[in-house]
Amino acid sequence: MRQIIVIFGASGDLTKRKLIPALYMLDKDGDRGADYRILGVGRSVYDGDSYRAYIESELTKYVKNHELDDSKVRRFIGKIDYLSMDPSDINEYNKLRERLDSLSINGSADSYLYYFSTPPKLYKVIPSFLASAGLAKEEPGGGYRRVIVEKPFGYDLESATSISREICRYFNENQIYRIDHFLGKETVQNIMALRFANGIFEPIWNRNYIERIEITAVENLGIEKRGGYYEETGALRDMVQNHLIQLVALCAAEPPVSFTEKEFRDEIVKVYRSIKPFSKEDIEKSVVRGQYTSSERNGEYIKGYREEAGVDLSSHTETFVAMKLEIANWRWKGVPFYIRTGKHMPTKVTEIVVHFRKTPHYLFNNLPEQPVSNQLIIRIQPNEGVLLKFALKQPGRGFEIKPVSMDFTYDSLGGLPTEDAYMRLIEDCMSGDPTLFTRSDAVEQSWKIFDPVIKYWNENKTPLYGYPAGTWGPLESDLLMEGGATWTNPCKNLTNTDIYCEL
Ligand code: BG6
């Protein structure tokens, strides 16, 4: 059976940065992709040869040098074709069908995987146009017809529901793969392994032992050349409604009955449903938004957000969000989950810090209470690893207590995870495993959590704080925290735990 991957948005940023490199890496190791072809589709005017030349030049930018092998690149490029068409015009889909017929070798036994990497408004028309050209329905005994849908899945609950309704008119839920690339990251999946492949964590993984959980996913770059996209999106839609809430769910989920797609995804949705809805008072008290302003780093001028190309001079789009979430269930009642994300922060890091409760009574260093609580740090990227912070006696006289740590880094296994998130997820979709993809009820539930915040912000009812590019965001984000706590600002190096510094 041949599989044909049709990429809508074939000349876009995501295709060259992520999809093509992931497909090359899958192809490179021979048998993994089986017999397949890639058909790029888009408005840009290329023919097969010029598109292949474009892809070849982009591959060298986005795949690491040591992974590029001339003969393998040639073999891969030979599997790519291009069709110049307007995906918003129903009349163009006959052309698509003819091209697919010419690429297929076993007729209806061949499978088609459609990758939607276009502006979301097209998600509403492409499925119906595919269906009207007879390209959506799976025939008994025939190949599969699947779609991978890129985020954002809509702009709010209403648009997400309407996109979902439209796609579901032509494809069944088991044909739809909503991709959130964070779930394809090795260390994100490791949260489940850490929690459920070990006996020691589960008994203490609850409100009795955990005081708070922090999740930070920040980047040291700005919006790059994505002003148009970002103006309509902002940090909440771009990162929080999908990636960060997934991380919250993985930390908070109950153990699934088994690690199957249904049981696993049921538990994720249950967390979303347990998150306490934001009232207007909560939004004012528990959510902080910010936007980067110009600054100077190492003598170099860094533009403020409003100076970026494609951005309105008086834009109110947030490039930073921090918030407190509460999970109203037996396990987590009273344990705040603090999450934050931002562009142009001091470093690029994604990290979860689990703060355990302090000892009930403290005996050392003449202190009334344990100075620093135990922490479990899960470093998603970079320097992937896990670290446990605890206290021990300083060797020698007296009884001086010092913080120490135990750490595991992927390096110690002989290297960092090599699998790219997109590689893993595209391969899962090709083999029909939707476990690490987002189900429609999860998308809707997550919009239900954040819709009230977006609506409230749209009425400009909360301040948008400026923060100089290259800093940790507005100081107001520290005020979200209860009991005088502050954010843990991670270092690039996971094991350098004593100095949590600004880089
Ligand atoms: C994407 C967002 O989904 O995730 C980007 O659209 C963001 O704005 C990116 O930069 C971060 O992903 P990663 O894997 O680089 O941490």
XYZ file of C-alpha atoms and ligand atoms in Angstrom:
519
model
C 0.000 0.000 0.000
C 1.338 3.440 -0.890
C 0.740 6.410 1.415
C 0.504 9.873 -0.090
C 1.015 12.839 2.223
C -0.674 15.942 0.865
C 0.576 19.115 2.547
C -1.774 22.088 2.256
C 0.364 25.168 2.886
C 3.395 23.585 1.227
C 5.379 26.780 0.843
C 4.660 27.984 4.380
C 6.980 28.407 7.323
C 5.922 25.282 9.214
C 6.422 23.080 6.165
C 10.013 24.096 5.628
C 10.977 24.357 9.300
C 9.289 21.296 10.743
C 7.342 19.053 8.366
C 9.867 18.472 5.610
C 12.794 17.982 8.034
C 10.675 15.501 10.041
C 9.692 13.601 6.906
C 13.295 13.522 5.726
C 14.437 12.146 9.079
C 11.749 9.457 8.893
C 12.824 8.588 5.364
C 16.512 8.640 6.134
C 16.376 5.529 8.225
C 14.974 3.488 5.411
C 12.027 1.334 6.195
C 10.166 3.618 8.593
C 8.032 5.496 6.111
C 7.274 2.446 3.949
C 6.230 3.314 0.400
C 5.067 6.893 0.338
C 5.041 10.095 -1.675
C 4.676 13.739 -0.626
C 2.526 16.146 -2.586
C 2.920 19.812 -1.692
C -0.142 21.909 -2.460
C -0.471 25.678 -2.416
C -1.033 28.908 -4.271
C 2.689 29.574 -4.831
C 3.701 28.950 -8.383
C 6.169 26.063 -8.518
C 6.386 23.028 -10.711
C 7.715 19.723 -9.414
C 11.346 20.570 -10.238
C 11.391 24.074 -8.776
C 9.604 22.889 -5.613
C 12.084 20.052 -5.164
C 14.945 22.537 -5.605
C 13.348 24.839 -3.002
C 12.909 21.973 -0.538
C 16.466 20.794 -1.039
C 17.862 24.236 -0.243
C 15.628 24.556 2.854
C 16.598 21.093 4.104
C 20.185 22.202 4.504
C 19.014 25.066 6.739
C 16.739 23.064 9.019
C 18.331 19.619 9.264
C 21.565 19.265 11.208
C 24.595 18.862 8.951
C 25.592 15.468 10.246
C 22.130 14.115 9.418
C 22.353 15.168 5.768
C 23.514 12.420 3.511
C 23.648 13.180 -0.214
C 22.230 9.920 -1.462
C 19.497 9.906 1.192
C 18.570 13.504 0.442
C 18.298 12.644 -3.257
C 16.146 9.612 -2.543
C 13.876 11.700 -0.316
C 13.598 14.630 -2.709
C 12.670 12.171 -5.464
C 9.497 11.340 -3.521
C 8.238 14.931 -3.544
C 5.889 16.513 -6.043
C 3.999 19.816 -6.136
C 0.604 20.983 -7.341
C -0.065 24.677 -7.692
C -3.729 25.204 -6.766
C -5.963 27.488 -4.752
C -7.287 25.385 -1.840
C -10.189 27.780 -1.330
C -11.550 27.096 -4.837
C -13.722 23.992 -5.152
C -13.074 23.809 -8.898
C -9.392 23.108 -8.313
C -9.999 19.820 -6.518
C -10.457 17.814 -9.713
C -6.865 18.718 -10.498
C -5.883 17.397 -7.088
C -7.742 14.139 -7.652
C -6.082 13.636 -11.020
C -2.644 14.230 -9.520
C -3.350 11.827 -6.665
C -4.507 9.220 -9.182
C -1.259 9.606 -11.050
C 0.807 9.219 -7.861
C -1.107 6.235 -6.616
C -0.201 2.709 -7.723
C -2.874 0.550 -6.128
C -5.996 2.653 -6.714
C -8.317 2.865 -3.725
C -6.019 0.609 -1.675
C -3.601 3.516 -1.357
C -3.875 5.897 1.571
C -4.034 9.669 1.703
C -2.876 11.752 4.633
C -3.881 15.418 4.342
C -1.812 17.817 6.426
C -3.630 21.127 7.041
C -0.925 23.698 7.593
C -2.894 26.686 6.330
C -4.617 29.612 8.047
C -7.435 28.053 10.121
C -10.188 29.724 8.081
C -9.347 27.234 5.314
C -9.988 24.308 7.677
C -13.662 24.998 7.106
C -13.588 24.625 3.332
C -10.837 22.108 2.516
C -12.698 19.109 4.057
C -15.897 19.735 2.105
C -13.994 20.307 -1.151
C -12.011 17.108 -0.597
C -15.273 15.275 0.032
C -16.923 16.670 -3.073
C -13.962 15.408 -5.121
C -14.413 11.954 -3.557
C -11.175 12.232 -1.609
C -12.432 12.035 1.984
C -14.406 8.831 2.367
C -12.741 5.589 3.383
C -13.973 2.638 1.359
C -14.327 -0.785 2.983
C -11.075 -2.626 2.402
C -9.476 0.508 0.934
C -6.644 2.716 2.198
C -7.090 5.279 4.928
C -8.065 8.931 4.497
C -6.729 10.949 7.473
C -6.226 14.613 8.237
C -3.661 16.211 10.510
C -4.910 19.592 11.669
C -2.401 22.156 12.906
C -3.144 24.493 15.778
C -4.684 26.947 16.416
C -7.912 24.971 16.363
C -10.001 28.124 16.076
C -9.734 31.481 17.816
C -12.271 30.848 20.545
C -14.853 28.287 21.573
C -17.334 29.306 18.907
C -14.886 29.185 15.991
C -13.297 25.972 17.276
C -16.707 24.304 17.510
C -17.671 25.460 14.079
C -14.378 24.260 12.508
C -14.750 20.966 14.297
C -18.362 20.592 13.136
C -17.327 21.268 9.561
C -14.412 18.790 9.552
C -16.584 16.168 11.277
C -19.199 16.423 8.516
C -16.714 14.847 6.108
C -14.265 12.925 8.304
C -14.988 10.694 11.307
C -13.256 11.477 14.591
C -10.934 8.490 14.038
C -9.722 10.069 10.793
C -8.875 13.412 12.460
C -5.495 13.998 14.134
C -5.228 17.397 15.860
C -1.553 17.960 16.398
C -0.017 19.635 19.436
C 3.687 19.115 18.914
C 4.450 19.347 22.657
C 2.891 15.901 23.051
C 5.436 14.540 20.578
C 8.346 15.689 22.749
C 10.179 12.856 24.450
C 10.349 14.557 27.841
C 6.671 15.494 27.777
C 5.800 11.823 27.362
C 8.260 11.159 30.146
C 5.994 12.966 32.608
C 3.693 9.969 32.281
C 6.607 7.547 32.595
C 7.949 9.336 35.669
C 4.577 9.304 37.371
C 3.273 5.899 36.399
C 6.341 3.726 35.828
C 7.560 4.402 39.382
C 5.965 3.516 42.680
C 7.552 6.276 44.728
C 5.906 9.346 43.249
C 2.234 8.443 43.096
C 1.641 8.264 46.900
C 2.933 11.815 47.331
C 1.494 13.236 44.097
C -1.403 15.105 45.655
C -2.507 18.031 47.798
C -1.207 16.386 50.988
C 2.419 16.604 49.850
C 2.535 19.080 47.000
C 2.280 22.766 47.786
C 2.301 24.234 44.271
C 3.348 23.436 40.716
C 5.002 25.900 38.356
C 5.178 25.465 34.613
C 7.369 27.792 32.571
C 7.651 27.702 28.765
C 9.538 30.775 27.636
C 11.578 31.760 24.589
C 14.385 34.219 24.019
C 13.233 35.103 20.512
C 10.484 37.519 19.557
C 7.773 36.818 17.044
C 10.289 36.572 14.187
C 8.488 37.219 10.899
C 5.088 36.132 12.151
C 3.605 39.561 12.955
C 0.393 38.924 11.003
C -0.229 35.550 12.643
C 0.734 36.712 16.114
C -1.443 39.829 16.032
C -4.497 37.586 15.675
C -3.239 35.010 18.127
C -1.229 36.277 21.101
C 0.499 34.172 23.736
C -2.677 32.804 25.278
C -3.952 31.247 22.066
C -0.481 30.415 20.734
C 0.891 28.596 23.785
C -1.453 28.434 26.769
C -4.684 27.075 25.279
C -2.788 24.112 23.840
C 0.817 23.408 24.922
C 0.725 24.650 28.508
C -2.651 23.230 29.341
C -1.434 19.848 28.025
C 1.476 20.032 30.465
C -0.902 20.890 33.300
C -3.066 17.913 32.358
C -0.129 15.492 32.234
C 0.985 16.595 35.697
C -2.511 16.464 37.139
C -4.164 13.499 35.396
C -5.313 10.414 37.246
C -3.576 7.176 36.255
C -5.397 5.884 33.185
C -6.815 2.374 33.399
C -4.443 1.442 30.581
C -2.184 3.326 28.212
C -4.562 3.217 25.293
C -5.728 6.214 23.331
C -9.194 6.264 24.835
C -8.229 5.807 28.464
C -5.330 8.258 28.221
C -7.290 10.963 26.435
C -10.273 10.517 28.763
C -8.023 11.394 31.715
C -6.675 14.504 29.963
C -10.198 15.775 29.308
C -11.175 15.058 32.908
C -8.437 17.445 34.083
C -9.671 20.172 31.740
C -13.182 19.698 33.062
C -11.925 20.001 36.642
C -10.170 23.328 36.127
C -12.070 25.979 38.026
C -13.695 28.416 35.566
C -12.350 31.967 35.687
C -14.709 34.564 37.141
C -14.117 38.254 36.376
C -12.513 38.633 39.803
C -10.207 35.673 39.103
C -9.099 37.175 35.801
C -8.186 40.408 37.535
C -6.413 38.674 40.401
C -4.960 35.544 38.814
C -4.008 36.405 35.248
C -1.260 38.806 34.135
C -0.598 39.747 30.535
C 2.369 41.605 29.144
C 3.950 42.807 25.936
C 7.674 43.210 25.280
C 9.027 46.683 24.819
C 12.304 47.702 23.188
C 15.543 47.210 25.071
C 19.253 46.807 24.576
C 21.235 43.592 25.006
C 25.020 43.500 24.671
C 24.895 46.880 22.982
C 22.325 45.658 20.467
C 18.922 47.306 20.088
C 15.987 44.893 20.431
C 12.707 46.038 18.902
C 9.601 46.289 21.007
C 6.585 44.227 19.890
C 4.800 47.260 18.455
C 7.798 47.963 16.204
C 7.698 44.490 14.628
C 6.589 44.142 10.990
C 2.884 43.432 10.642
C 2.079 44.654 14.162
C -0.286 47.516 14.928
C 1.400 50.530 16.524
C -1.109 50.457 19.371
C -1.476 46.670 19.493
C -2.920 45.122 22.632
C -1.751 41.623 21.757
C -0.035 39.897 24.672
C 3.407 38.345 24.227
C 3.511 37.163 27.849
C 0.932 35.477 30.053
C 1.180 34.204 33.599
C -1.736 32.769 35.510
C -2.856 30.726 38.443
C -5.095 27.756 37.738
C -7.034 25.804 40.312
C -8.063 22.224 39.813
C -11.253 21.470 41.662
C -10.972 17.768 42.444
C -9.975 15.557 45.362
C -6.354 15.223 44.372
C -5.587 18.882 43.735
C -7.967 21.018 45.753
C -5.987 23.954 47.154
C -2.819 23.333 45.098
C -2.189 26.267 42.758
C -0.784 25.552 39.287
C 1.157 28.601 38.128
C 1.870 28.708 34.418
C 3.660 31.302 32.302
C 4.900 31.773 28.795
C 6.511 34.651 26.958
C 8.489 35.809 23.964
C 11.785 37.656 24.361
C 12.603 36.330 27.785
C 16.215 35.797 28.943
C 16.408 32.190 27.709
C 14.485 29.425 25.940
C 13.385 26.855 28.428
C 10.403 24.673 29.265
C 10.367 23.358 32.792
C 8.002 22.056 35.449
C 8.819 22.624 39.110
C 6.882 20.625 41.673
C 7.223 22.231 45.110
C 6.606 19.835 47.971
C 5.285 20.945 51.340
C 7.824 21.858 53.982
C 8.547 19.624 56.991
C 5.958 20.079 59.751
C 8.647 20.944 62.284
C 12.261 21.994 61.635
C 15.262 21.038 63.770
C 18.317 22.571 62.113
C 20.331 25.764 61.523
C 18.366 27.534 64.252
C 15.624 28.203 61.801
C 11.916 28.138 62.639
C 11.067 26.288 59.430
C 12.639 24.409 56.541
C 14.147 27.228 54.445
C 13.668 25.671 51.009
C 11.107 23.026 50.218
C 11.937 19.863 48.294
C 11.466 20.289 44.579
C 11.178 17.949 41.659
C 12.198 19.665 38.445
C 11.233 18.201 35.105
C 13.224 19.876 32.350
C 11.408 19.503 29.048
C 13.992 21.468 27.026
C 16.867 22.148 26.660
C 19.169 19.801 28.644
C 16.279 17.393 29.083
C 16.260 15.706 32.463
C 14.803 15.373 35.944
C 16.216 16.726 39.163
C 15.242 16.273 42.802
C 16.310 18.899 45.315
C 16.619 17.990 48.959
C 18.758 18.835 51.981
C 21.705 17.054 53.656
C 24.203 17.719 56.370
C 27.347 19.649 55.502
C 30.299 17.283 56.291
C 32.239 18.096 59.454
C 31.476 19.662 62.785
C 28.100 20.924 63.841
C 24.899 20.224 61.987
C 24.760 22.620 59.115
C 22.105 21.690 56.531
C 22.741 22.405 52.846
C 20.597 22.001 49.726
C 21.803 19.263 47.335
C 20.332 17.525 44.342
C 20.043 14.233 42.500
C 19.759 14.513 38.816
C 19.212 12.521 35.678
C 19.901 14.076 32.300
C 19.358 12.470 28.921
C 23.020 13.095 28.278
C 23.814 10.335 30.718
C 22.051 7.854 28.430
C 24.591 8.733 25.779
C 22.780 11.567 24.097
C 19.725 13.785 23.995
C 16.473 12.522 22.516
C 17.006 12.532 18.796
C 13.422 12.077 17.741
C 11.830 15.309 16.699
C 8.271 15.823 17.969
C 6.870 16.116 14.439
C 8.627 12.933 13.362
C 7.055 10.974 16.158
C 3.579 12.396 15.571
C 3.538 12.070 11.776
C 4.693 8.483 12.132
C 1.986 7.811 14.738
C -0.649 9.222 12.393
C 0.609 7.133 9.472
C 0.348 4.034 11.617
C -3.095 5.024 12.927
C -2.254 5.751 16.576
C -4.103 8.882 17.810
C -3.017 8.633 21.489
C -0.771 11.701 21.353
C -3.229 13.824 19.379
C -5.882 16.107 20.823
C -9.469 14.917 20.781
C -12.247 17.326 19.831
C -13.743 17.343 23.341
C -10.337 18.362 24.746
C -10.086 21.261 22.304
C -13.549 22.491 23.191
C -13.049 22.054 26.911
C -9.822 23.986 26.796
C -11.448 26.870 24.928
C -14.160 26.866 27.605
C -11.459 27.564 30.190
C -9.844 30.460 28.321
C -12.745 32.050 26.448
C -13.788 34.196 29.428
C -10.229 35.533 29.706
C -10.077 36.425 26.014
C -13.471 38.120 26.176
C -12.525 40.110 29.245
C -9.235 41.180 27.661
C -10.999 42.201 24.464
C -12.928 44.710 26.498
C -9.515 45.963 27.664
C -10.511 45.524 31.246
C -7.140 44.421 32.586
C -3.780 46.145 32.205
C -1.299 45.041 29.569
C 2.063 45.434 31.269
C 5.158 46.292 29.254
C 8.382 44.399 29.977
C 11.755 45.131 28.394
C 12.715 42.444 25.869
C 15.174 40.032 27.468
C 13.697 40.146 30.974
C 11.482 37.712 32.899
C 8.255 39.583 32.181
C 6.202 42.030 34.226
C 6.939 42.082 37.952
C 3.199 41.813 38.488
C 3.456 38.139 37.569
C 5.182 37.483 40.899
C 2.191 38.968 42.689
C 0.039 36.093 41.444
C 1.827 33.794 43.802
C 0.536 33.129 47.254
C 2.526 33.300 50.473
C 5.358 35.465 49.142
C 6.527 32.810 46.647
C 8.173 33.929 43.433
C 8.773 32.272 40.064
C 11.668 29.897 39.712
C 13.725 31.395 36.910
C 15.528 28.479 35.309
C 19.139 28.338 34.271
C 20.141 26.972 30.920
C 22.039 24.228 32.679
C 19.651 21.978 34.595
C 22.196 20.804 37.120
C 23.306 24.277 38.066
C 20.623 24.390 40.699
C 22.087 26.721 43.269
C 22.038 29.710 41.023
C 18.690 30.214 39.436
C 19.723 33.164 37.418
C 18.790 35.521 34.670
C 20.865 34.672 31.649
C 4.458 26.907 18.544
C 4.134 28.377 18.673
O 3.292 26.142 18.637
O 5.349 26.531 19.586
C 5.407 29.206 18.614
O 3.268 28.766 17.613
C 6.397 28.725 19.641
O 5.123 30.581 18.825
C 6.597 27.208 19.531
O 7.614 29.385 19.388
C 7.447 26.688 20.670
O 7.720 25.334 20.429
P 9.108 24.699 20.814
O 8.988 23.267 20.462
O 10.151 25.419 20.024
O 9.253 24.959 22.282
